[in-house]
Amino acid sequence: MKARVSTLSWLVAAVCAGLLPVAQAQAGVFDDDEARRAIITLREQFNGFQATASQRIDQNSRAQIDIQNQLEGLRQEVARLRGQNEVLQNEVANLQRQQKDYYADLDARLKKFEPQQVTVEGQQGMAQPGEKTEYDAALKQFQTGDFKGAGANFSAFIKKYPQSPYLPLAQYWLGNSLYAQRDYRGSITVLQNMVQANPTHPKVPDAMIAIANNQLESNQKVAARKTLEQVVAKYPGTEGAQAASNRLKTLK
């Protein structure tokens, strides 16, 4: 009985020993399939990752190109705006210059219609527009020998501009115009008014000498001498005083 059991045990062991390589072989086959499937899976995953990465790279490249295009567009827009800004700045500068020139011209035009401060024979005063032009025109008539025309214009000037800084000169030349026309009485009156109203005017000594000349022409030698002596006494050291002194020497 014991021998039989031993034999059976041996047979079981032998069978098991025989089956072990088969089981091992099958286990090896199963391991290779799983490895191949794992490799295939990894390869598919890698290919998928590679495709995804490539797609992302392409997308990033397109995005970068788009950004570069946008930047270039912005640069061009900035350049265009800068150009427009320069044009606008030039236009504004031109408008400002034109406006400045316009107001300067307008101011110059308006000044022609406004009183202007002038200095006449060292004395300042406000002259109305046209005063000097009219005075110069009358004086030119006197200088060319048109004493009647000059007298008429000087007389009109005095009436028109009673506050003119040219008034004393207009009176002086009116007196001389009347003297040239032998209106001695009228000349004396005009010149005396001028001297009385403007005792410090530079033309007063000459006006007084002109009065003396009128008096001499009117046979008023005493009055003429007195007038010349007043010039010498009141205005010593002046050319008028010297001329009056010389004239006194010729009077008898």
GROMACS .gro file of C-alpha atoms in nm:
model
  252
    1MET     CA    1   0.000   0.000   0.000
    2LYS     CA    2   0.277   0.233   0.088
    3ALA     CA    3   0.457   0.139  -0.235
    4ARG     CA    4   0.146   0.225  -0.434
    5VAL     CA    5   0.113   0.561  -0.272
    6SER     CA    6   0.470   0.638  -0.347
    7THR     CA    7   0.425   0.540  -0.709
    8LEU     CA    8   0.119   0.762  -0.737
    9SER     CA    9   0.301   1.052  -0.584
   10TRP     CA   10   0.584   1.003  -0.825
   11LEU     CA   11   0.348   1.000  -1.120
   12VAL     CA   12   0.178   1.321  -1.000
   13ALA     CA   13   0.512   1.484  -0.956
   14ALA     CA   14   0.621   1.372  -1.300
   15VAL     CA   15   0.303   1.505  -1.460
   16CYS     CA   16   0.342   1.829  -1.278
   17ALA     CA   17   0.701   1.846  -1.382
   18GLY     CA   18   0.599   1.787  -1.742
   19LEU     CA   19   0.328   2.051  -1.737
   20LEU     CA   20   0.554   2.318  -1.585
   21PRO     CA   21   0.743   2.407  -1.906
   22VAL     CA   22   0.412   2.429  -2.095
   23ALA     CA   23   0.276   2.672  -1.836
   24GLN     CA   24   0.594   2.871  -1.841
   25ALA     CA   25   0.585   2.887  -2.221
   26GLN     CA   26   0.225   3.008  -2.219
   27ALA     CA   27   0.313   3.265  -1.955
   28GLY     CA   28   0.598   3.389  -2.179
   29VAL     CA   29   0.361   3.424  -2.475
   30PHE     CA   30   0.122   3.627  -2.268
   31ASP     CA   31   0.405   3.857  -2.150
   32ASP     CA   32   0.521   3.927  -2.507
   33ASP     CA   33   0.170   4.019  -2.623
   34GLU     CA   34   0.121   4.255  -2.336
   35ALA     CA   35   0.459   4.412  -2.405
   36ARG     CA   36   0.373   4.455  -2.771
   37ARG     CA   37   0.039   4.605  -2.681
   38ALA     CA   38   0.210   4.836  -2.433
   39ILE     CA   39   0.463   4.939  -2.694
   40ILE     CA   40   0.189   4.996  -2.950
   41THR     CA   41  -0.006   5.197  -2.692
   42LEU     CA   42   0.301   5.401  -2.603
   43ARG     CA   43   0.376   5.453  -2.970
   44GLU     CA   44   0.021   5.566  -3.037
   45GLN     CA   45   0.036   5.795  -2.734
   46PHE     CA   46   0.371   5.934  -2.850
   47ASN     CA   47   0.240   5.985  -3.202
   48GLY     CA   48  -0.067   6.153  -3.059
   49PHE     CA   49   0.150   6.372  -2.835
   50GLN     CA   50   0.381   6.449  -3.124
   51ALA     CA   51   0.084   6.543  -3.343
   52THR     CA   52  -0.062   6.755  -3.063
   53ALA     CA   53   0.275   6.921  -3.000
   54SER     CA   54   0.322   6.985  -3.370
   55GLN     CA   55  -0.030   7.127  -3.387
   56ARG     CA   56   0.043   7.350  -3.089
   57ILE     CA   57   0.370   7.461  -3.242
   58ASP     CA   58   0.187   7.546  -3.564
   59GLN     CA   59  -0.078   7.732  -3.367
   60ASN     CA   60   0.190   7.921  -3.170
   61SER     CA   61   0.372   8.003  -3.493
   62ARG     CA   62   0.053   8.134  -3.653
   63ALA     CA   63  -0.023   8.330  -3.336
   64GLN     CA   64   0.328   8.477  -3.338
   65ILE     CA   65   0.294   8.567  -3.706
   66ASP     CA   66  -0.042   8.727  -3.633
   67ILE     CA   67   0.112   8.926  -3.347
   68GLN     CA   68   0.399   9.036  -3.571
   69ASN     CA   69   0.151   9.139  -3.840
   70GLN     CA   70  -0.050   9.330  -3.582
   71LEU     CA   71   0.267   9.498  -3.455
   72GLU     CA   72   0.364   9.592  -3.808
   73GLY     CA   73   0.014   9.725  -3.864
   74LEU     CA   74   0.041   9.928  -3.545
   75ARG     CA   75   0.381  10.062  -3.652
   76GLN     CA   76   0.237  10.169  -3.985
   77GLU     CA   77  -0.063  10.328  -3.810
   78VAL     CA   78   0.168  10.514  -3.570
   79ALA     CA   79   0.377  10.634  -3.865
   80ARG     CA   80   0.062  10.748  -4.045
   81LEU     CA   81  -0.063  10.929  -3.734
   82ARG     CA   82   0.275  11.093  -3.688
   83GLY     CA   83   0.263  11.213  -4.046
   84GLN     CA   84  -0.087  11.350  -3.995
   85ASN     CA   85   0.027  11.513  -3.670
   86GLU     CA   86   0.314  11.687  -3.850
   87VAL     CA   87   0.078  11.806  -4.121
   88LEU     CA   88  -0.166  11.935  -3.858
   89GLN     CA   89   0.116  12.105  -3.667
   90ASN     CA   90   0.231  12.277  -3.987
   91GLU     CA   91  -0.125  12.383  -4.063
   92VAL     CA   92  -0.169  12.518  -3.709
   93ALA     CA   93   0.162  12.704  -3.733
   94ASN     CA   94   0.057  12.851  -4.069
   95LEU     CA   95  -0.282  12.952  -3.928
   96GLN     CA   96  -0.119  13.111  -3.624
   97ARG     CA   97   0.124  13.299  -3.848
   98GLN     CA   98  -0.158  13.411  -4.075
   99GLN     CA   99  -0.365  13.515  -3.775
  100LYS     CA  100  -0.070  13.708  -3.633
  101ASP     CA  101  -0.010  13.880  -3.967
  102TYR     CA  102  -0.381  13.956  -3.998
  103TYR     CA  103  -0.401  14.117  -3.655
  104ALA     CA  104  -0.076  14.306  -3.715
  105ASP     CA  105  -0.216  14.438  -4.043
  106LEU     CA  106  -0.549  14.517  -3.877
  107ASP     CA  107  -0.372  14.696  -3.594
  108ALA     CA  108  -0.168  14.896  -3.845
  109ARG     CA  109  -0.487  14.988  -4.033
  110LEU     CA  110  -0.666  15.089  -3.715
  111LYS     CA  111  -0.372  15.299  -3.603
  112LYS     CA  112  -0.418  15.508  -3.915
  113PHE     CA  113  -0.754  15.614  -3.773
  114GLU     CA  114  -0.634  15.668  -3.417
  115PRO     CA  115  -0.446  15.964  -3.266
  116GLN     CA  116  -0.072  15.907  -3.251
  117GLN     CA  117   0.180  16.059  -3.016
  118VAL     CA  118   0.433  16.266  -3.210
  119THR     CA  119   0.722  16.496  -3.128
  120VAL     CA  120   0.722  16.829  -3.312
  121GLU     CA  121   1.005  17.077  -3.255
  122GLY     CA  122   1.095  16.890  -2.935
  123GLN     CA  123   0.740  16.904  -2.797
  124GLN     CA  124   0.514  16.598  -2.768
  125GLY     CA  125   0.147  16.585  -2.851
  126MET     CA  126  -0.130  16.369  -2.995
  127ALA     CA  127  -0.182  16.408  -3.368
  128GLN     CA  128  -0.499  16.303  -3.545
  129PRO     CA  129  -0.477  16.090  -3.861
  130GLY     CA  130  -0.403  16.309  -4.160
  131GLU     CA  131  -0.263  16.604  -3.964
  132LYS     CA  132   0.095  16.566  -4.076
  133THR     CA  133  -0.007  16.496  -4.434
  134GLU     CA  134  -0.214  16.815  -4.451
  135TYR     CA  135   0.054  17.019  -4.273
  136ASP     CA  136   0.328  16.892  -4.506
  137ALA     CA  137   0.113  16.967  -4.812
  138ALA     CA  138   0.059  17.328  -4.702
  139LEU     CA  139   0.427  17.371  -4.616
  140LYS     CA  140   0.525  17.240  -4.961
  141GLN     CA  141   0.300  17.502  -5.118
  142PHE     CA  142   0.476  17.773  -4.919
  143GLN     CA  143   0.820  17.641  -5.018
  144THR     CA  144   0.725  17.645  -5.388
  145GLY     CA  145   0.606  18.005  -5.364
  146ASP     CA  146   0.232  17.942  -5.362
  147PHE     CA  147   0.179  18.174  -5.064
  148LYS     CA  148  -0.192  18.223  -5.121
  149GLY     CA  149  -0.262  17.852  -5.144
  150ALA     CA  150  -0.034  17.783  -4.847
  151GLY     CA  151  -0.206  18.054  -4.641
  152ALA     CA  152  -0.550  17.915  -4.719
  153ASN     CA  153  -0.445  17.561  -4.626
  154PHE     CA  154  -0.266  17.668  -4.307
  155SER     CA  155  -0.574  17.868  -4.205
  156ALA     CA  156  -0.797  17.564  -4.269
  157PHE     CA  157  -0.554  17.343  -4.075
  158ILE     CA  158  -0.569  17.574  -3.770
  159LYS     CA  159  -0.948  17.565  -3.768
  160LYS     CA  160  -0.962  17.188  -3.819
  161TYR     CA  161  -0.698  17.092  -3.563
  162PRO     CA  162  -0.703  17.349  -3.281
  163GLN     CA  163  -0.524  17.106  -3.042
  164SER     CA  164  -0.266  16.984  -3.290
  165PRO     CA  165   0.102  16.969  -3.191
  166TYR     CA  166   0.162  17.119  -3.538
  167LEU     CA  167  -0.055  17.422  -3.453
  168PRO     CA  168   0.228  17.662  -3.351
  169LEU     CA  169   0.415  17.583  -3.674
  170ALA     CA  170   0.098  17.622  -3.879
  171GLN     CA  171   0.046  17.965  -3.722
  172TYR     CA  172   0.407  18.060  -3.786
  173TRP     CA  173   0.389  17.967  -4.153
  174LEU     CA  174   0.047  18.124  -4.193
  175GLY     CA  175   0.194  18.450  -4.060
  176ASN     CA  176   0.479  18.427  -4.310
  177SER     CA  177   0.234  18.346  -4.591
  178LEU     CA  178   0.036  18.661  -4.508
  179TYR     CA  179   0.359  18.864  -4.489
  180ALA     CA  180   0.452  18.740  -4.836
  181GLN     CA  181   0.110  18.860  -4.956
  182ARG     CA  182   0.172  19.200  -4.786
  183ASP     CA  183  -0.107  19.142  -4.537
  184TYR     CA  184   0.106  19.285  -4.256
  185ARG     CA  185  -0.173  19.345  -4.010
  186GLY     CA  186  -0.310  18.991  -4.051
  187SER     CA  187   0.041  18.849  -4.025
  188ILE     CA  188   0.113  19.038  -3.702
  189THR     CA  189  -0.213  18.916  -3.547
  190VAL     CA  190  -0.147  18.551  -3.630
  191LEU     CA  191   0.215  18.562  -3.512
  192GLN     CA  192   0.130  18.741  -3.186
  193ASN     CA  193  -0.134  18.477  -3.111
  194MET     CA  194   0.126  18.208  -3.172
  195VAL     CA  195   0.381  18.376  -2.939
  196GLN     CA  196   0.130  18.438  -2.660
  197ALA     CA  197  -0.007  18.082  -2.670
  198ASN     CA  198   0.335  17.912  -2.694
  199PRO     CA  199   0.597  18.133  -2.520
  200THR     CA  200   0.848  17.845  -2.488
  201HIS     CA  201   0.817  17.713  -2.841
  202PRO     CA  202   1.149  17.702  -3.032
  203LYS     CA  203   0.997  17.904  -3.318
  204VAL     CA  204   0.896  18.200  -3.095
  205PRO     CA  205   1.218  18.403  -3.156
  206ASP     CA  206   1.173  18.365  -3.532
  207ALA     CA  207   0.806  18.456  -3.501
  208MET     CA  208   0.894  18.774  -3.311
  209ILE     CA  209   1.148  18.870  -3.576
  210ALA     CA  210   0.876  18.814  -3.836
  211ILE     CA  211   0.649  19.045  -3.633
  212ALA     CA  212   0.924  19.309  -3.634
  213ASN     CA  213   0.954  19.276  -4.011
  214ASN     CA  214   0.578  19.330  -4.045
  215GLN     CA  215   0.604  19.635  -3.820
  216LEU     CA  216   0.888  19.777  -4.027
  217GLU     CA  217   0.691  19.725  -4.347
  218SER     CA  218   0.401  19.908  -4.176
  219ASN     CA  219   0.635  20.200  -4.082
  220GLN     CA  220   0.621  20.105  -3.714
  221LYS     CA  221   0.994  20.137  -3.650
  222VAL     CA  222   0.961  20.203  -3.278
  223ALA     CA  223   0.745  19.900  -3.230
  224ALA     CA  224   0.982  19.694  -3.448
  225ARG     CA  225   1.285  19.801  -3.242
  226LYS     CA  226   1.102  19.713  -2.921
  227THR     CA  227   1.010  19.371  -3.055
  228LEU     CA  228   1.370  19.296  -3.158
  229GLU     CA  229   1.501  19.408  -2.820
  230GLN     CA  230   1.256  19.170  -2.653
  231VAL     CA  231   1.398  18.884  -2.859
  232VAL     CA  232   1.752  18.967  -2.748
  233ALA     CA  233   1.646  19.001  -2.385
  234LYS     CA  234   1.418  18.696  -2.358
  235TYR     CA  235   1.615  18.449  -2.565
  236PRO     CA  236   1.985  18.522  -2.510
  237GLY     CA  237   2.232  18.291  -2.678
  238THR     CA  238   1.986  18.172  -2.941
  239GLU     CA  239   2.018  18.215  -3.316
  240GLY     CA  240   1.704  18.429  -3.301
  241ALA     CA  241   1.864  18.663  -3.047
  242GLN     CA  242   2.173  18.694  -3.267
  243ALA     CA  243   1.961  18.767  -3.576
  244ALA     CA  244   1.759  19.028  -3.381
  245SER     CA  245   2.078  19.191  -3.259
  246ASN     CA  246   2.213  19.212  -3.613
  247ARG     CA  247   1.887  19.358  -3.735
  248LEU     CA  248   1.888  19.623  -3.459
  249LYS     CA  249   2.227  19.742  -3.583
  250THR     CA  250   2.077  19.821  -3.921
  251LEU     CA  251   1.793  20.030  -3.778
  252LYS     CA  252   1.845  20.405  -3.760
   0.00000   0.00000   0.00000
